[in-house]
XYZ file of C-alpha atoms in Angstrom:
602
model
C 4.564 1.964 -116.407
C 7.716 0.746 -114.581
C 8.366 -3.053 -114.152
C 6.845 -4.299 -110.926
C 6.578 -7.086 -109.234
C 6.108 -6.803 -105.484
C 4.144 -4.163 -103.823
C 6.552 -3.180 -100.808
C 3.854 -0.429 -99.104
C 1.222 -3.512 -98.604
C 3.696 -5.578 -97.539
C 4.650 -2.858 -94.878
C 1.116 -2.265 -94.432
C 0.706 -5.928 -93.341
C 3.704 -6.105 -91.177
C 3.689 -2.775 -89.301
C -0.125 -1.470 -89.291
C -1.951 -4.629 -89.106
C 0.383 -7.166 -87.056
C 2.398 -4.423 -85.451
C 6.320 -6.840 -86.036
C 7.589 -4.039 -84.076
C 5.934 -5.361 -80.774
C 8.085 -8.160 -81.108
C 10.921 -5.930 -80.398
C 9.596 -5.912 -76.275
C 10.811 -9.812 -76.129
C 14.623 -10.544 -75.302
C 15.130 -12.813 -78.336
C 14.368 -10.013 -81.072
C 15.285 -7.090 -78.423
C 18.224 -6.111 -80.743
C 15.982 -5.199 -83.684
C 13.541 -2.657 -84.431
C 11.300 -0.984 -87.519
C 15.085 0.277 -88.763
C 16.469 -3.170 -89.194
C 13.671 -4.655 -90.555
C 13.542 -2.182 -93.398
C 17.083 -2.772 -94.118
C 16.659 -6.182 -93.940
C 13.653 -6.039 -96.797
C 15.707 -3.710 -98.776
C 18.460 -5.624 -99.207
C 15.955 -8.671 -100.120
C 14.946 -6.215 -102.886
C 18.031 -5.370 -103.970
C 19.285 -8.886 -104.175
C 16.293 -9.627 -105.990
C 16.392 -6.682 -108.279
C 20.079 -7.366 -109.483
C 19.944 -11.307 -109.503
C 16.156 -12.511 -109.220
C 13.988 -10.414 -111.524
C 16.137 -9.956 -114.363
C 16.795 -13.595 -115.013
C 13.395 -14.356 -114.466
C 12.435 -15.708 -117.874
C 15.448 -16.192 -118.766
C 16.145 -19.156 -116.721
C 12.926 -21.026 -118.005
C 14.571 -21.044 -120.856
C 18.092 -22.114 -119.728
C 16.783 -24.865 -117.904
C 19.115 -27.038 -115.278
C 19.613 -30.038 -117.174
C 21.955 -33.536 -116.451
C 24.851 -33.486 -119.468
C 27.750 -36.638 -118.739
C 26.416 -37.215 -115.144
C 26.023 -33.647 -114.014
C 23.386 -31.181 -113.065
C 23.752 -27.628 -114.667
C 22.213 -24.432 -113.399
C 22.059 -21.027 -114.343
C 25.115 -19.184 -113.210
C 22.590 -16.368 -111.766
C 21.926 -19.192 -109.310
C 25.393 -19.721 -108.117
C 25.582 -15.498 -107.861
C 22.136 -15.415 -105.927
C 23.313 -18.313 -103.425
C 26.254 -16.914 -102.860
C 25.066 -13.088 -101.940
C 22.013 -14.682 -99.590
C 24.803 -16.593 -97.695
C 27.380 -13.316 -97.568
C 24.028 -10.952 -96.547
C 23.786 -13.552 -93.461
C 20.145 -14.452 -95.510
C 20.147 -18.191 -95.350
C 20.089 -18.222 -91.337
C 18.194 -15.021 -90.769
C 16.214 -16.283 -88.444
C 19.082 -18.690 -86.419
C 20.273 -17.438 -82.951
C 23.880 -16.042 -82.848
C 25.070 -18.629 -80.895
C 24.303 -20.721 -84.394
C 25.573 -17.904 -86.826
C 22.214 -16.278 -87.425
C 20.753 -12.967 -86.901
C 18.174 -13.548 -84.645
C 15.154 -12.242 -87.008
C 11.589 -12.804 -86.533
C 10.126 -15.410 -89.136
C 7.685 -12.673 -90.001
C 11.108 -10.921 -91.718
C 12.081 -14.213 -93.176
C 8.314 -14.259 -94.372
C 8.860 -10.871 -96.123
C 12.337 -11.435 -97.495
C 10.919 -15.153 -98.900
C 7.803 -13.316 -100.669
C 9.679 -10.631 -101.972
C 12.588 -12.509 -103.504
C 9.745 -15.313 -104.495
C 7.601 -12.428 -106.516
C 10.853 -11.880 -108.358
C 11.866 -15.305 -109.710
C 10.274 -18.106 -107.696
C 12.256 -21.459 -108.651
C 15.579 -19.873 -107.878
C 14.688 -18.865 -104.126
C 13.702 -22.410 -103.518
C 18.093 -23.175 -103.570
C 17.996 -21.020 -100.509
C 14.325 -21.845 -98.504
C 15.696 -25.611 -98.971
C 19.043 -25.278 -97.357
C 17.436 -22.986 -94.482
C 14.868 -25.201 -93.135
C 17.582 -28.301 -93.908
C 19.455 -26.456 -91.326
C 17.190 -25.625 -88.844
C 16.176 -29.025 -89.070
C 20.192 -30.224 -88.078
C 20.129 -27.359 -85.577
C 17.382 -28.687 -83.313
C 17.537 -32.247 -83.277
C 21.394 -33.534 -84.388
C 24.487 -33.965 -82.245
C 27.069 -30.853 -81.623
C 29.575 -32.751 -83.407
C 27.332 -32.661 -86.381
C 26.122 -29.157 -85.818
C 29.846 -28.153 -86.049
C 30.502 -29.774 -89.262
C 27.388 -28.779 -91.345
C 25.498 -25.372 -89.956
C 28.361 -23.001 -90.874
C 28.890 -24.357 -94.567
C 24.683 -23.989 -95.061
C 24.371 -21.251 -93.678
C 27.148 -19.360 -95.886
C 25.480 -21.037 -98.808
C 28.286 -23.214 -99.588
C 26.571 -26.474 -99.166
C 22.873 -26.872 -100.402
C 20.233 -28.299 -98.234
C 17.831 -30.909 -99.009
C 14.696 -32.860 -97.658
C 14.806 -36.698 -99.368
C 11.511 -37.877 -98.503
C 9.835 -39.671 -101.950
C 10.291 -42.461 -103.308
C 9.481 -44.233 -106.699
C 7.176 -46.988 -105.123
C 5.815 -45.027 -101.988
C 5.257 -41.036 -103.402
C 3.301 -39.473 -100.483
C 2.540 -42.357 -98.710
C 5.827 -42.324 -96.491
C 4.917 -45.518 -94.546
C 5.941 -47.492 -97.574
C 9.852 -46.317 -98.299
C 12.165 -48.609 -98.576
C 15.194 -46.985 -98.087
C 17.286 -49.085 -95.406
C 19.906 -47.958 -93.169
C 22.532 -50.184 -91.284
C 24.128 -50.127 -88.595
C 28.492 -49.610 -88.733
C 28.904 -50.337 -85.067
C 30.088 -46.660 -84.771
C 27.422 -44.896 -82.729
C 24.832 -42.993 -84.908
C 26.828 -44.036 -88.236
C 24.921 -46.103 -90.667
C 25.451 -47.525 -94.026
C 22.697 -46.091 -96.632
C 20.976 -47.877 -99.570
C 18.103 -46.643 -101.710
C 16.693 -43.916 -103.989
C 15.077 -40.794 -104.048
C 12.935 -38.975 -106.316
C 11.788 -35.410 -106.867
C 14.507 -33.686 -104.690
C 14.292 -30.466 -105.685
C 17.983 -28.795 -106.374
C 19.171 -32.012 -105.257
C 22.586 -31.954 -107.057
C 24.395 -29.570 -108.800
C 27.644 -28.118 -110.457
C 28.719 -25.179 -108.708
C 27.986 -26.408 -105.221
C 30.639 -27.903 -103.451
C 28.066 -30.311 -101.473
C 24.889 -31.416 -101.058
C 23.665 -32.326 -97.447
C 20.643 -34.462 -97.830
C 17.953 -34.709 -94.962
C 17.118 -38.130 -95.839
C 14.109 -40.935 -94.243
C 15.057 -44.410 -94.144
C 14.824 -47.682 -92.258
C 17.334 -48.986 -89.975
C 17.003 -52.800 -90.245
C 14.598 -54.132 -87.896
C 12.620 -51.409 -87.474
C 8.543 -51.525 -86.987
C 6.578 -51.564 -89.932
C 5.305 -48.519 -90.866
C 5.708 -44.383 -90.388
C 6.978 -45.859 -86.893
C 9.684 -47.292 -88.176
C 11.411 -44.284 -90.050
C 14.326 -42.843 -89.146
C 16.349 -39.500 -90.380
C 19.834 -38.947 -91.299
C 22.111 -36.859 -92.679
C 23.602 -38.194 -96.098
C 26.054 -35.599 -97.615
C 26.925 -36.136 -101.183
C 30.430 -36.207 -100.510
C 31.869 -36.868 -96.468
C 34.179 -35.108 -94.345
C 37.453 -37.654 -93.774
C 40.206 -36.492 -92.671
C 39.129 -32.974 -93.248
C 38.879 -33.767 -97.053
C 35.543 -34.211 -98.745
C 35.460 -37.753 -100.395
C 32.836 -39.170 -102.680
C 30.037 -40.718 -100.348
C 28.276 -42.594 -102.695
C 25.548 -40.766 -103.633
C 24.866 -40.907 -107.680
C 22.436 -38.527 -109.588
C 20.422 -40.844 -112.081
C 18.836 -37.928 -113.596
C 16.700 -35.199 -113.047
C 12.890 -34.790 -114.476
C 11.987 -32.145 -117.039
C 9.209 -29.985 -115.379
C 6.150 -28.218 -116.592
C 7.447 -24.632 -114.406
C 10.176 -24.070 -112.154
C 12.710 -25.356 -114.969
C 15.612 -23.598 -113.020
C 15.606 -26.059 -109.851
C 16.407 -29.430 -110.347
C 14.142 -32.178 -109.375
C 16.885 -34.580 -108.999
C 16.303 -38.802 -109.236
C 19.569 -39.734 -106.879
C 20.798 -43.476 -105.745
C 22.211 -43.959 -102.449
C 24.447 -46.982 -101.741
C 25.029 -49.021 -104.758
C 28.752 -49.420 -103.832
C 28.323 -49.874 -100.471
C 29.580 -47.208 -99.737
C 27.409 -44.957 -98.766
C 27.181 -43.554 -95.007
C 24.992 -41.271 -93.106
C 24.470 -39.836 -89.375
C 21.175 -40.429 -87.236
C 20.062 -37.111 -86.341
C 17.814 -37.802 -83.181
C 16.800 -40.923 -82.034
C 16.166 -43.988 -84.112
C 12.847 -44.472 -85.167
C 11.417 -40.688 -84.744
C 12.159 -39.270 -88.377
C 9.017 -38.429 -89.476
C 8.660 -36.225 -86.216
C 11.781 -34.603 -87.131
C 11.102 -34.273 -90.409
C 7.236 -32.570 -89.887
C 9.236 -29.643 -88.622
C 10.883 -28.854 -92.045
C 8.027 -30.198 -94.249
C 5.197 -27.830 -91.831
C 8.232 -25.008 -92.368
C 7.952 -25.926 -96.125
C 4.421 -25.839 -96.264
C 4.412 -22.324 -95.336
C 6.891 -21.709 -97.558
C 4.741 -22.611 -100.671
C 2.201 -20.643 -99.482
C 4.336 -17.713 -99.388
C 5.488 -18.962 -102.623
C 2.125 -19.235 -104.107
C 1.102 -15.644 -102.748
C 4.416 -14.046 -104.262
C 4.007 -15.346 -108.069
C 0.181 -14.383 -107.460
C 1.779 -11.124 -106.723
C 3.993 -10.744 -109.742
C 1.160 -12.247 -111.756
C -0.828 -9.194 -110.698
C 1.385 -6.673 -111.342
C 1.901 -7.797 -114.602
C -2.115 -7.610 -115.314
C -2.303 -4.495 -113.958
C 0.732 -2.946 -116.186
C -0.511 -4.491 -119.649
C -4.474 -3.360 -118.492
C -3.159 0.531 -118.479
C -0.933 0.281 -121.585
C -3.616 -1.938 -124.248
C -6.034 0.196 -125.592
C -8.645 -2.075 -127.153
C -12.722 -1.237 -127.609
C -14.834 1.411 -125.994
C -16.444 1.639 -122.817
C -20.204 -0.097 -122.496
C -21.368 3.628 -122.028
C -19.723 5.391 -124.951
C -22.954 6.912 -127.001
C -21.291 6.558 -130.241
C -19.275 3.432 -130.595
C -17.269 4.200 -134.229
C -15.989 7.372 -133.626
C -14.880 7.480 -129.998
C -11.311 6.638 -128.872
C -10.476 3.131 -128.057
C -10.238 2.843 -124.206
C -7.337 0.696 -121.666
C -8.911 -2.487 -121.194
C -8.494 -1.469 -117.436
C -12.033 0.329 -118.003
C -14.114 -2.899 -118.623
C -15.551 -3.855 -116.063
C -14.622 -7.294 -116.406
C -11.083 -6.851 -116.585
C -11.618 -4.688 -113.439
C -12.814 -7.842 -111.883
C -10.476 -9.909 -112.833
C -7.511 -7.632 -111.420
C -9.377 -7.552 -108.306
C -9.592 -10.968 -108.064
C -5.912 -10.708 -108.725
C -5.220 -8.202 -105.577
C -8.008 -9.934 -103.533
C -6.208 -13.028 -103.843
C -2.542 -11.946 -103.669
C -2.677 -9.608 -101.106
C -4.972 -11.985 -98.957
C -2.627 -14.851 -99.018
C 0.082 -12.622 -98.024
C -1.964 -11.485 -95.393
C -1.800 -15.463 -94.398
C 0.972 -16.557 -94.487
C 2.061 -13.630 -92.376
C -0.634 -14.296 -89.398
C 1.414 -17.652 -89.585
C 4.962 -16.542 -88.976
C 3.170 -13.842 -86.412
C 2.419 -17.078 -84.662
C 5.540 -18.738 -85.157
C 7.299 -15.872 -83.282
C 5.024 -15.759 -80.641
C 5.544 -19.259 -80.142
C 9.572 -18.425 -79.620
C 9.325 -15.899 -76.974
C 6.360 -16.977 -74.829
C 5.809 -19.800 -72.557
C 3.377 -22.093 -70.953
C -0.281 -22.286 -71.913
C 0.178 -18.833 -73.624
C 2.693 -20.762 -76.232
C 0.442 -23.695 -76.573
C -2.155 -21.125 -77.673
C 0.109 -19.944 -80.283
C 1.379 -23.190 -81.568
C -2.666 -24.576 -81.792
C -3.282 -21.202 -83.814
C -0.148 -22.130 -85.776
C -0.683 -26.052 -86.413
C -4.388 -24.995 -87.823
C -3.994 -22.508 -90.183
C -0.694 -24.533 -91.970
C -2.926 -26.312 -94.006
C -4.802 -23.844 -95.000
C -1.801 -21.402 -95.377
C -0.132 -24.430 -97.851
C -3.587 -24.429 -99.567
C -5.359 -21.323 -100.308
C -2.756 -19.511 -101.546
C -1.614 -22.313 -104.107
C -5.520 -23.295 -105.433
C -6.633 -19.525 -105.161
C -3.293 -18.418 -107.090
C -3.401 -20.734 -109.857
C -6.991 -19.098 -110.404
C -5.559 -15.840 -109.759
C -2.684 -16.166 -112.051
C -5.287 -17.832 -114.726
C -7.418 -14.652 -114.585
C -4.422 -12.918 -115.214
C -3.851 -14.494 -118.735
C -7.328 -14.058 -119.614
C -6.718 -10.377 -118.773
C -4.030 -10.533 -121.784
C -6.405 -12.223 -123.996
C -4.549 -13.970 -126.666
C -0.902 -12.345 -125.929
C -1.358 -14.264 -121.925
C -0.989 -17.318 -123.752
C 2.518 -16.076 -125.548
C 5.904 -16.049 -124.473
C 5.702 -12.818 -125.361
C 4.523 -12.270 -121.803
C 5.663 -13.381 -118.833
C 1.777 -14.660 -117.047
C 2.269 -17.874 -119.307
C 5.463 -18.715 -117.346
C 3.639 -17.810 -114.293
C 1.199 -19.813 -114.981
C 3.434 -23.207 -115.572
C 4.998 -21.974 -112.243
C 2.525 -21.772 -109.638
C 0.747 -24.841 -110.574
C 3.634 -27.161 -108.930
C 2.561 -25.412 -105.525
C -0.433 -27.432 -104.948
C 1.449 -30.323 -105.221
C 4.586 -29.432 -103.170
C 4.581 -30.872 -100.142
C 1.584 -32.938 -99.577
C -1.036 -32.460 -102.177
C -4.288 -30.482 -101.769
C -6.130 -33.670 -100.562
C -3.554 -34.749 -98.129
C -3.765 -31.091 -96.945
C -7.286 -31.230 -96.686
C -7.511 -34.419 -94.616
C -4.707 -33.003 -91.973
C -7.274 -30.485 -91.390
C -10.613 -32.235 -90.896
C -9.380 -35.236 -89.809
C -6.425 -34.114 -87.345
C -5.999 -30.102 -86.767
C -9.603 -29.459 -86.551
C -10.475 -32.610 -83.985
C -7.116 -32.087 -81.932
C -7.359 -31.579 -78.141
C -11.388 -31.773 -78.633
C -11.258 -29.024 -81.224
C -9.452 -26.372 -78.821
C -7.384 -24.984 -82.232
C -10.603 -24.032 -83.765
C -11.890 -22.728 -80.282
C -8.922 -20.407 -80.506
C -9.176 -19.487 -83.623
C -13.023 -18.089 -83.293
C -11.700 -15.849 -80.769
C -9.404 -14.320 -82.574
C -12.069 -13.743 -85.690
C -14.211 -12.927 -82.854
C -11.611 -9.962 -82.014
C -11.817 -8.414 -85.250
C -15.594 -8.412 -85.650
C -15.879 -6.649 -82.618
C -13.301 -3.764 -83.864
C -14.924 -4.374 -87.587
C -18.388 -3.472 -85.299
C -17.118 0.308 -84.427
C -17.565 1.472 -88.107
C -20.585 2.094 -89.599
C -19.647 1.156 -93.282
C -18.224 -2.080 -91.730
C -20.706 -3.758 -89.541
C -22.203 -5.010 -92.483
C -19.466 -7.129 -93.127
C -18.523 -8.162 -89.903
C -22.293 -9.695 -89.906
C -21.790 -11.241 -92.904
C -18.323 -12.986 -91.287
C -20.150 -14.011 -88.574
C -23.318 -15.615 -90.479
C -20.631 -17.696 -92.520
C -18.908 -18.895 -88.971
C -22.544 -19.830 -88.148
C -22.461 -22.272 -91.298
C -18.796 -23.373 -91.179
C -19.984 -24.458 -87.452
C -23.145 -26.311 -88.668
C -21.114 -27.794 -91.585
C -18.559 -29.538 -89.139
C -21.260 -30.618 -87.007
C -22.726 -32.691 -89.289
C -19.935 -34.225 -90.724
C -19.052 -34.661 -87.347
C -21.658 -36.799 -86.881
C -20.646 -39.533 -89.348
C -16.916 -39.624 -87.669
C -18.904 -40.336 -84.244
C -21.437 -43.015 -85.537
C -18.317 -44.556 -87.070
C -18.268 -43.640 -91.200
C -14.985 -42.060 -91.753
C -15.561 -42.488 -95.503
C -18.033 -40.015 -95.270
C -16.692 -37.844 -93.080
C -13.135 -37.180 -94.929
C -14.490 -37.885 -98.880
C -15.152 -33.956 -99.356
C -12.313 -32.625 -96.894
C -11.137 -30.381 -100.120
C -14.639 -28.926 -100.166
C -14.370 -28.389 -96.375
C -10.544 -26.964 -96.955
C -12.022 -24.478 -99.324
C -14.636 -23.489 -97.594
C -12.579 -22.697 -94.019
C -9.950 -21.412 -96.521
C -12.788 -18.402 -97.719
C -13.317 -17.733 -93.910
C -10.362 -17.040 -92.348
C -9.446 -15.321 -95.472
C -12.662 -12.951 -95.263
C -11.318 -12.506 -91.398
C -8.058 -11.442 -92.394
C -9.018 -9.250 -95.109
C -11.460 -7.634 -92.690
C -8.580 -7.323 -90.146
C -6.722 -5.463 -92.656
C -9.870 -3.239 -93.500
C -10.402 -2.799 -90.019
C -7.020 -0.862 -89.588
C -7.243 0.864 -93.105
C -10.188 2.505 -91.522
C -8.516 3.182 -88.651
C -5.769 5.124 -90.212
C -8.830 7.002 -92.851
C -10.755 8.111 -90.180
C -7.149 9.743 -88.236
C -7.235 12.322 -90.992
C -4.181 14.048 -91.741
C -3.398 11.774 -95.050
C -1.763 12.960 -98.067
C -4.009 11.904 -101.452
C -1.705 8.659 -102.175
C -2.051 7.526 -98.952
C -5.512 8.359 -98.652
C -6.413 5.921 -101.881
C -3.979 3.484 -100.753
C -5.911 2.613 -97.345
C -9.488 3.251 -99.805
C -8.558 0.461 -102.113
C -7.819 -1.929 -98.852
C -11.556 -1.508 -97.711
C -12.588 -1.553 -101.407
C -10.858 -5.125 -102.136
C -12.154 -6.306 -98.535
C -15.836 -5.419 -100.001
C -14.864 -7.014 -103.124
C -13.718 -10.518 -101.205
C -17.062 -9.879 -99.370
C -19.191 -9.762 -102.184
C -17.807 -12.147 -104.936
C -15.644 -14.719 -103.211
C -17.532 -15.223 -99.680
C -20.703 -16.330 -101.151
C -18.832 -19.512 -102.553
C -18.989 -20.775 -99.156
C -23.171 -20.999 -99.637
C -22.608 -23.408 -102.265
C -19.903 -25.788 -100.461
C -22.115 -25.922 -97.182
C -24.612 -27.366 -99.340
C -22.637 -29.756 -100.658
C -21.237 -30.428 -97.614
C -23.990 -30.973 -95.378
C -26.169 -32.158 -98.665
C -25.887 -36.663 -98.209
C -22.716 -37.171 -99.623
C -21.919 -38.696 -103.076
C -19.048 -40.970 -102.578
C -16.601 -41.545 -105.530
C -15.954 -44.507 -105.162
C -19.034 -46.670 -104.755
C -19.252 -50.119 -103.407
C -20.152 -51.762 -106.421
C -16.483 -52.896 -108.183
C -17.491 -53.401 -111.449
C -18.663 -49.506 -111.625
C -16.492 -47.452 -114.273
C -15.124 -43.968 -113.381
């Protein structure tokens, strides 16, 4: 079978049958584009991907960036890729052409991200760093500063960064330490501290590195109130030359996956002479800053659903070229032909777990860029709907797709049996790849208690309102077909019990135990996670049925829509009825892990 890793017909499927991108086409900002341009945008993704991505795949886990004399070494394929997304006009896609993009819908950046990501994962993260690093400068820092930095990004020829951890604080962002003070130059402050984890944080081959950085300006409040953001460049603009600013790469930290992008340890500072630009107003960088880290959240979800893709495909090849055993109902078990693996009906389950996975976090994070452009070209309460849709599901998108995919890619080795577990294979790689993503941005508990414990209780649950309508849209359509009422019933029962689940931890929040109510927010994640997912893959079966019952299909397209409704019934039937068991625990009197009595061992 020919190498594949990303399956461009249900990507197309998800963009232009079930979410319709080309109605976006109606609004002014996207009126310049239509179903043309988007293809060629995708196809030169691809092609990018299939020259630069793809082919270097495994061989940059084993050429891994490393720090030699004080400098950070890539692959050269990096350098090549980097260079092509910021000639193709790639890195600002989505920027307006008054900022030197091309005005694209988020749902193409979507695409272009997950088909690039299915193709080599750690090396598109060069590119989804400096774009949202960008957009970041574009929307809250000074024209001066917009002048100096968005053109050099968005070419490619300065990397982007977000500098957010640090080694005392990790995730818990009240506690950095970094301190800022004040030049007496408006908005110019002198920078001391470190930073840890920042992914392709330094290297040779780019000719700077613009750091979105959180720190304190002296005498601010205590706290996440007291953070401010700035703009600390690895080497400065003076006098139109770029001069050393300070900023010194300790080293960077070997990694389980992802080996081609640096996780860089850098020190800020200590010469003194280290400077950096307020972008905004003091105080308000963690505001800032949620806009790239809820854009980067996406972005490993669409990361998550594109190695879950690749993963896939690579099953699905090696289960129709490995003859091994016979089938359960071969008569005669010695003499008969060994059979593909693909015929046991356990491997069969496993790749559609695979697809049912893969395909349904696709299917995710593309609702959320939908969103994300409706919430550019509409206005007043209609936008607010949008942006409450949007704010809800970007836990969930960061979530499912990273938990379900490191199961999905694990069912994937066990589809290879002993060669998964080679570097013979590829999966293995996968596997060490994907398992960063649930740790990326805010782990899978910190994404669990933004849910429960903000996006589900904000505005007196009005998010959550709006999303039941919209599941409430597609059961109704889902209600029209005969061989999918069933389901739709089924999707409505488990609302039912999502609904009475909330309400009772609902009622420890209001008689005052918060302890209770957030200790199994994961359990709650997963279980809203297996809803909306069921709702999406029903929206997608909806329109697959839609398009069978037309007529007029050829045979390939007649399967292709068949094995939509097929892996919908499959979701249905072996991934929906987890949600039985996590209501139980749920709602069940809850078994804190951390008792009151100290001297208790874990």
């Amino acid at each position: 079978m020919e190498e594949k890793y990303v399956d461009l017909k249900s990507l197309q499927f998800v963009l232009y049958d079930v979410l319709n991108a080309e109605q976006l086409t109606q609004y002014e900002h996207y009126k310049d584009h239509d179903r043309t341009s988007f293809d060629m945008v995708i196809e030169a993704a691809k092609q990018i991907a299939d020259r630069l991505l793809y082919p270097n795949y495994r061989e940059m886990d084993k050429q891994e960036s490393d720090f030699v004399d004080g400098k950070v070494t890539v692959h050269p394929a990096i350098l090549e890729y980097v260079k092509a997304m910021g000639e193709a006009g790639m890195i600002g896609a989505t920027f307006s052409y008054e900022d030197g993009g091309q005005q694209l819908p988020q749902l193409l950046q979507m695409a272009m991200n997950y088909v690039q990501g299915a193709a080599n994962n750690g090396a598109t993260m060069f590119v989804g760093l400096t774009t949202g690093a960008a957009r970041l400068i574009k929307n809250f820092a000074k024209q001066e500063l917009k002048d100096i930095y968005l053109p050099k990004m968005l070419s490619g020829e300065w990397q982007g960064t977000m500098a957010l951890t640090e080694p005392q604080a990790g995730s818990s962002l009240s506690d950095i330490t970094s301190s800022a003070t004040s030049t007496g130059q408006e908005g110019v402050y002198k920078i001391k501290g470190q930073k840890i984890f920042i992914s392709a944080g330094d290297y040779e081959g780019a000719e700077n590195v613009v750091h979105l950085m959180l720190a304190r300006i002296d005498g601010a409040p205590a706290g996440t109130k007291g953070i401010s953001l700035f703009i600390v460049p690895k080497y400065r603009l003076e006098n139109g030359q770029l001069v050393d600013n300070d900023v010194v790469t300790a080293g960077i930290y070997h990694k389980m996956g992802q080996k081609c992008t640096p996780a860089v340890h850098f020190v800020a500072g200590d010469k003194d002479n280290c400077y950096g630009w307020l972008v905004g107003e003091p105080h308000h960088g963690l505001k800032y800053m949620f806009q790239m880290m809820n854009e980067a959240r996406i972005g490993v979800g669409i990361m998550s659903a594109a190695i879950a893709s690749m993963a896939y495909h690579a099953s699905l090849k090696y289960a129709n070229e490995r003859p091994q055993g016979r089938r359960l109902s071969e008569k005669n078990q010695k003499t008969s032909p060994q059979t593909l693996i693909i015929n046991h009906p356990d491997v069969r389950r496993m790749l559609l777990f695979q697809k049912a996975v893969s395909e349904g976090a696709l299917m995710l994070a593309a609702q959320a860029a939908f969103y994300a452009d409706m919430i550019e070209v509409t206005e007043g309460e209609e936008r607010e709907r949008y942006q409450l849709l949007l704010d809800l599901l970007t836990p969930i998108v960061k979530t499912y797709p990273s938990e379900y995919g490191i199961q999905s890619v694990s069912a994937g080795v066990q589809v290879l049996g002993g060669y998964g577990y080679t570097t013979d294979f590829p999966l293995e790689q996968m596997y060490r790849d994907i398992r960063i993503t649930t740790i990326y941005e805010g782990t899978t508990g910190i994404q669990s208690l933004d849910l429960l414990g903000r996006k589900i209780v904000a505005k007196n649950g009005k998010a959550a309102m709006l999303l039941t309508e919209e599941i409430t849209q597609t059961l109704q359509q889902a209600m029209t077909f005969d061989d999918l009422k069933h389901y739709a019933e089924l999707l409505q029962k488990e609302m039912g019990r999502l609904q009475q689940v909330l309400q009772k931890l609902m009622g420890y929040a209001m008689s005052g135990d918060v302890e209770r109510y957030m200790a199994d927010a994961v359990l709650f994640m997963e279980m809203a996670s297996l809803v909306v997912v069921a709702w999406l893959w029903l929206k997608m079966a909806v329109v697959a049925k839609q398009k069978l019952v037309s007529g007029g299909l050829g045979e390939e397209e007649q399967r292709f829509y068949e094995s939509k409704v097929h892996t919908m019934r499959f979701f249905f039937h072996y991934e929906l009825p987890k949600t039985k068991w996590l209501a139980t625990r749920l709602t069940d009197e809850v078994f804190l892990t951390l008792p009151e009595e100290k001297e208790v061992i874990i």
